[in-house]
């Protein structure tokens, strides 16, 4: 891997350790966790090359992780929030300009509308469509859309509208925003769709497998936490069905039962049927975006971690994404989780492609005590693991 | 290493894991700790060869560890306890008959005389001498003497007496047992000494570095816990000095300042000066006795452990002995401590030749909860470590 411009002092023999943790929620941010792990690695193997990468699971916080890694400028778009009020949303573009990143929660998130009564039928994603249009204007060839944290159940209709499409009722009039509008939609006018909307590759970070409609659908499972009562849920499920029927008529693509289509109020429905979007596990998507596969190619050890390592961790979260990529890398480096608490038995840990998981707890200890020693213990456990893997 | 009689099903490619823990005091015996670690190793590496060895640090419990490993008969000797009352003491002989093991606490221990007032000046080690004589009668070529837990401060005079020597006063009369006798001793009659006493190799398990006499000597440091007041300490220190002077006149060997001579009330003084005994760290001595060096020769991983892994652990305890032997073995296998609590920082752990130390604590947890989960967590951590070292 040495190029003619590599300085003579760079040793390709130095073992390469990749440090790519999630945050320890409520205790330490991912960047600080990575720094503490790095300290331990270098204490045990002073000659090691250590690459720290910011990771996220494709949900809220992903945009920040990518901006940290890429060190690219933050772009802003003046748009509307989930209930139509003016707001400013951010997006990111990768250093090579190829990849744009849209985080749905930026413009259309639930927390941002926490100051007004929940509007399960009216809230929408038009603001995210405005952001997506700005990313297309910026020239991105692929767009990562991070879902999660949405306030709406609109099947992605708002995003389409932001991108220039029009949803019309039986009289040819535009329907209102939100799930309410879906109940009236009769036809779709794509004449004004952003010219690049069908040229780029859309990649959606999706960590649920819920279908768009039905008992496990977007309305039934997720709308209640956005304020929907039982009647609203039935209404929204019918509206989403009507919307999916329309999409199927227009495109031939059936998204009613598509696993993952129920994420973020059904946003994938419009993206998949009309724009050919791919649904991908968030952690894997983000990992690729920060360059993890390339970093893993010659890694001798991969350290990841999170506050609580449990059965959720190996289902689409950071540790899972890291493990999948490590298994696919030519070096097949061992992946070690260093966690505040380890609740997953070793057998299930291994089955998930994770070599080992260790807690930072030094023995019987209370939560407060342990949190106060998180940095030191992260370094210590990282040093032990490094010593075991490298310094032999 | 395959011999013609090795069954065809034995694969020499199977990685060899050596499991050699101390007990988790107050929680789990060493045998059960070893079984739990073994379970974890085999869960991660079903094809591994696992050798479980009982270890001890050369103090009380060492005889039991050796009997467990050797599966040899227990031998009994009718003798006297530290204050002269009849008692029965045990000893062991290795399967090949070459090595005898005497544990001082068996005949001359402090706990066995806990039912009477402490007798710091009168308590002695004659019983241990009787046991040693029985071991010589049994034909052993080397004798391991495990010190620790003594009730007396007699410079080993009692053991000599048990072996047939006589300590005489200025009038040629035998002196009384205990430190009191040393204050009167004027000459030594070795005419009746056991004929094999000077033929065998005496190896004393000693884990302190205290000299025989002076401010850090046996009387000053250890006699108070055997009941000596300030005046008794001064008397005993003077008596031990008189005894060491006599030994030096008789043998030319000066033991006054010898590091370790202060162990067990000065027992090494007589052994070293008169019988050429070697003082050795207890854990190393026991490790050799159970065959650890041979087991380590082709080990891919060594697991040890104890309830609390702290600064004491790397000073002559089991983990320390295991680490020293592993470092000296041709395979130089990684040594991993699995402990109830890990108090030693990774840097000091490495400096002691131990590759890594992990706690069984899965996160914030109380002592009782952790103790109730010791077996399962030992297996789990052992599985993680095994996976990290072997299954790559």
PDB file of C-alpha atoms in Angstrom, chain B residues 99-214:
ATOM      1  CA  UNK B  99       8.738 -35.279  45.866  1.00  0.00           C
ATOM      2  CA  UNK B 100       7.342 -35.011  49.360  1.00  0.00           C
ATOM      3  CA  UNK B 101       5.244 -32.103  50.534  1.00  0.00           C
ATOM      4  CA  UNK B 102       5.118 -30.793  54.076  1.00  0.00           C
ATOM      5  CA  UNK B 103       2.738 -28.001  54.987  1.00  0.00           C
ATOM      6  CA  UNK B 104       3.877 -26.330  58.192  1.00  0.00           C
ATOM      7  CA  UNK B 105       0.350 -25.256  59.128  1.00  0.00           C
ATOM      8  CA  UNK B 106      -0.704 -28.942  59.273  1.00  0.00           C
ATOM      9  CA  UNK B 107       1.159 -29.752  62.508  1.00  0.00           C
ATOM     10  CA  UNK B 108       2.384 -26.351  63.685  1.00  0.00           C
ATOM     11  CA  UNK B 109      -0.298 -23.925  62.529  1.00  0.00           C
ATOM     12  CA  UNK B 110      -1.723 -21.046  64.502  1.00  0.00           C
ATOM     13  CA  UNK B 111      -5.436 -21.815  63.903  1.00  0.00           C
ATOM     14  CA  UNK B 112      -5.076 -25.287  65.468  1.00  0.00           C
ATOM     15  CA  UNK B 113      -4.033 -23.762  68.781  1.00  0.00           C
ATOM     16  CA  UNK B 114      -6.653 -21.037  68.746  1.00  0.00           C
ATOM     17  CA  UNK B 115      -8.468 -22.718  71.642  1.00  0.00           C
ATOM     18  CA  UNK B 116      -5.719 -21.894  74.165  1.00  0.00           C
ATOM     19  CA  UNK B 117      -3.965 -18.645  75.067  1.00  0.00           C
ATOM     20  CA  UNK B 118      -1.243 -17.698  72.588  1.00  0.00           C
ATOM     21  CA  UNK B 119       2.230 -18.812  73.658  1.00  0.00           C
ATOM     22  CA  UNK B 120       4.647 -16.661  71.673  1.00  0.00           C
ATOM     23  CA  UNK B 121       7.729 -17.863  73.566  1.00  0.00           C
ATOM     24  CA  UNK B 122       6.845 -21.527  73.945  1.00  0.00           C
ATOM     25  CA  UNK B 123       5.146 -22.472  70.660  1.00  0.00           C
ATOM     26  CA  UNK B 124       7.350 -24.454  68.332  1.00  0.00           C
ATOM     27  CA  UNK B 125       7.626 -26.468  65.138  1.00  0.00           C
ATOM     28  CA  UNK B 126       8.633 -29.889  66.419  1.00  0.00           C
ATOM     29  CA  UNK B 127       5.513 -31.462  64.883  1.00  0.00           C
ATOM     30  CA  UNK B 128       6.524 -30.310  61.439  1.00  0.00           C
ATOM     31  CA  UNK B 129       9.910 -31.939  62.052  1.00  0.00           C
ATOM     32  CA  UNK B 130       8.136 -35.214  62.745  1.00  0.00           C
ATOM     33  CA  UNK B 131       6.247 -34.897  59.467  1.00  0.00           C
ATOM     34  CA  UNK B 132       9.459 -34.068  57.613  1.00  0.00           C
ATOM     35  CA  UNK B 133      11.108 -37.156  59.106  1.00  0.00           C
ATOM     36  CA  UNK B 134       8.182 -39.279  57.875  1.00  0.00           C
ATOM     37  CA  UNK B 135       8.621 -37.852  54.380  1.00  0.00           C
ATOM     38  CA  UNK B 136      12.308 -38.780  54.497  1.00  0.00           C
ATOM     39  CA  UNK B 137      11.366 -42.269  55.669  1.00  0.00           C
ATOM     40  CA  UNK B 138       9.011 -42.506  52.688  1.00  0.00           C
ATOM     41  CA  UNK B 139      11.982 -42.078  50.393  1.00  0.00           C
ATOM     42  CA  UNK B 140      11.356 -38.659  48.873  1.00  0.00           C
ATOM     43  CA  UNK B 141      14.368 -37.131  47.159  1.00  0.00           C
ATOM     44  CA  UNK B 142      13.150 -33.584  47.437  1.00  0.00           C
ATOM     45  CA  UNK B 143      10.868 -32.067  50.020  1.00  0.00           C
ATOM     46  CA  UNK B 144       8.710 -29.020  49.451  1.00  0.00           C
ATOM     47  CA  UNK B 145       8.016 -27.216  52.696  1.00  0.00           C
ATOM     48  CA  UNK B 146       5.091 -24.834  52.561  1.00  0.00           C
ATOM     49  CA  UNK B 147       5.462 -22.137  55.187  1.00  0.00           C
ATOM     50  CA  UNK B 148       2.843 -19.703  56.361  1.00  0.00           C
ATOM     51  CA  UNK B 149       0.343 -19.801  59.215  1.00  0.00           C
ATOM     52  CA  UNK B 150       2.897 -20.657  61.905  1.00  0.00           C
ATOM     53  CA  UNK B 151       2.210 -20.166  65.625  1.00  0.00           C
ATOM     54  CA  UNK B 152       5.845 -19.958  66.675  1.00  0.00           C
ATOM     55  CA  UNK B 153       9.091 -17.980  66.499  1.00  0.00           C
ATOM     56  CA  UNK B 154      11.658 -20.725  66.949  1.00  0.00           C
ATOM     57  CA  UNK B 155      14.064 -20.285  64.039  1.00  0.00           C
ATOM     58  CA  UNK B 156      13.205 -23.793  62.853  1.00  0.00           C
ATOM     59  CA  UNK B 157      14.731 -25.329  65.960  1.00  0.00           C
ATOM     60  CA  UNK B 158      11.639 -27.477  66.522  1.00  0.00           C
ATOM     61  CA  UNK B 159      11.836 -28.954  63.031  1.00  0.00           C
ATOM     62  CA  UNK B 160      15.505 -29.802  63.592  1.00  0.00           C
ATOM     63  CA  UNK B 161      14.548 -31.495  66.837  1.00  0.00           C
ATOM     64  CA  UNK B 162      11.845 -33.488  65.074  1.00  0.00           C
ATOM     65  CA  UNK B 163      14.485 -34.573  62.544  1.00  0.00           C
ATOM     66  CA  UNK B 164      16.640 -35.905  65.381  1.00  0.00           C
ATOM     67  CA  UNK B 165      18.985 -33.031  66.261  1.00  0.00           C
ATOM     68  CA  UNK B 166      19.408 -31.801  69.844  1.00  0.00           C
ATOM     69  CA  UNK B 167      19.775 -28.180  70.986  1.00  0.00           C
ATOM     70  CA  UNK B 168      21.763 -28.115  74.247  1.00  0.00           C
ATOM     71  CA  UNK B 169      22.300 -25.429  76.857  1.00  0.00           C
ATOM     72  CA  UNK B 170      25.609 -24.496  78.531  1.00  0.00           C
ATOM     73  CA  UNK B 171      25.231 -27.549  80.774  1.00  0.00           C
ATOM     74  CA  UNK B 172      24.653 -29.956  77.903  1.00  0.00           C
ATOM     75  CA  UNK B 173      20.972 -30.298  78.689  1.00  0.00           C
ATOM     76  CA  UNK B 174      18.291 -30.084  75.961  1.00  0.00           C
ATOM     77  CA  UNK B 175      16.664 -26.640  75.821  1.00  0.00           C
ATOM     78  CA  UNK B 176      12.873 -26.298  75.904  1.00  0.00           C
ATOM     79  CA  UNK B 177      10.839 -25.916  72.707  1.00  0.00           C
ATOM     80  CA  UNK B 178      10.068 -22.512  71.214  1.00  0.00           C
ATOM     81  CA  UNK B 179      11.867 -19.208  71.112  1.00  0.00           C
ATOM     82  CA  UNK B 180      12.521 -19.502  74.815  1.00  0.00           C
ATOM     83  CA  UNK B 181      14.855 -22.432  74.146  1.00  0.00           C
ATOM     84  CA  UNK B 182      16.852 -20.466  71.592  1.00  0.00           C
ATOM     85  CA  UNK B 183      17.768 -17.982  74.300  1.00  0.00           C
ATOM     86  CA  UNK B 184      19.524 -20.767  76.168  1.00  0.00           C
ATOM     87  CA  UNK B 185      21.067 -22.746  73.332  1.00  0.00           C
ATOM     88  CA  UNK B 186      24.846 -23.150  73.531  1.00  0.00           C
ATOM     89  CA  UNK B 187      25.560 -26.068  71.220  1.00  0.00           C
ATOM     90  CA  UNK B 188      24.008 -28.346  68.656  1.00  0.00           C
ATOM     91  CA  UNK B 189      24.197 -32.146  68.598  1.00  0.00           C
ATOM     92  CA  UNK B 190      23.551 -33.474  65.104  1.00  0.00           C
ATOM     93  CA  UNK B 191      24.481 -37.038  65.958  1.00  0.00           C
ATOM     94  CA  UNK B 192      20.867 -38.200  65.844  1.00  0.00           C
ATOM     95  CA  UNK B 193      19.870 -36.233  62.738  1.00  0.00           C
ATOM     96  CA  UNK B 194      17.828 -38.258  60.262  1.00  0.00           C
ATOM     97  CA  UNK B 195      20.364 -39.926  57.941  1.00  0.00           C
ATOM     98  CA  UNK B 196      18.586 -38.612  54.851  1.00  0.00           C
ATOM     99  CA  UNK B 197      18.145 -35.047  56.111  1.00  0.00           C
ATOM    100  CA  UNK B 198      21.310 -33.847  54.422  1.00  0.00           C
ATOM    101  CA  UNK B 199      20.836 -35.959  51.287  1.00  0.00           C
ATOM    102  CA  UNK B 200      17.548 -34.608  50.038  1.00  0.00           C
ATOM    103  CA  UNK B 201      16.826 -31.295  48.348  1.00  0.00           C
ATOM    104  CA  UNK B 202      14.803 -29.012  50.590  1.00  0.00           C
ATOM    105  CA  UNK B 203      12.754 -26.382  48.820  1.00  0.00           C
ATOM    106  CA  UNK B 204      10.978 -23.841  50.990  1.00  0.00           C
ATOM    107  CA  UNK B 205       7.990 -21.881  49.684  1.00  0.00           C
ATOM    108  CA  UNK B 206       8.631 -18.388  50.997  1.00  0.00           C
ATOM    109  CA  UNK B 207       6.638 -15.321  49.978  1.00  0.00           C
ATOM    110  CA  UNK B 208       8.104 -12.698  52.294  1.00  0.00           C
ATOM    111  CA  UNK B 209      11.514 -11.076  52.055  1.00  0.00           C
ATOM    112  CA  UNK B 210      11.920 -10.290  55.742  1.00  0.00           C
ATOM    113  CA  UNK B 211      15.305 -11.053  57.260  1.00  0.00           C
ATOM    114  CA  UNK B 212      15.614 -13.275  60.312  1.00  0.00           C
ATOM    115  CA  UNK B 213      16.414 -10.506  62.818  1.00  0.00           C
ATOM    116  CA  UNK B 214      16.297  -6.760  63.247  1.00  0.00           C
TER     117      UNK B 214
END
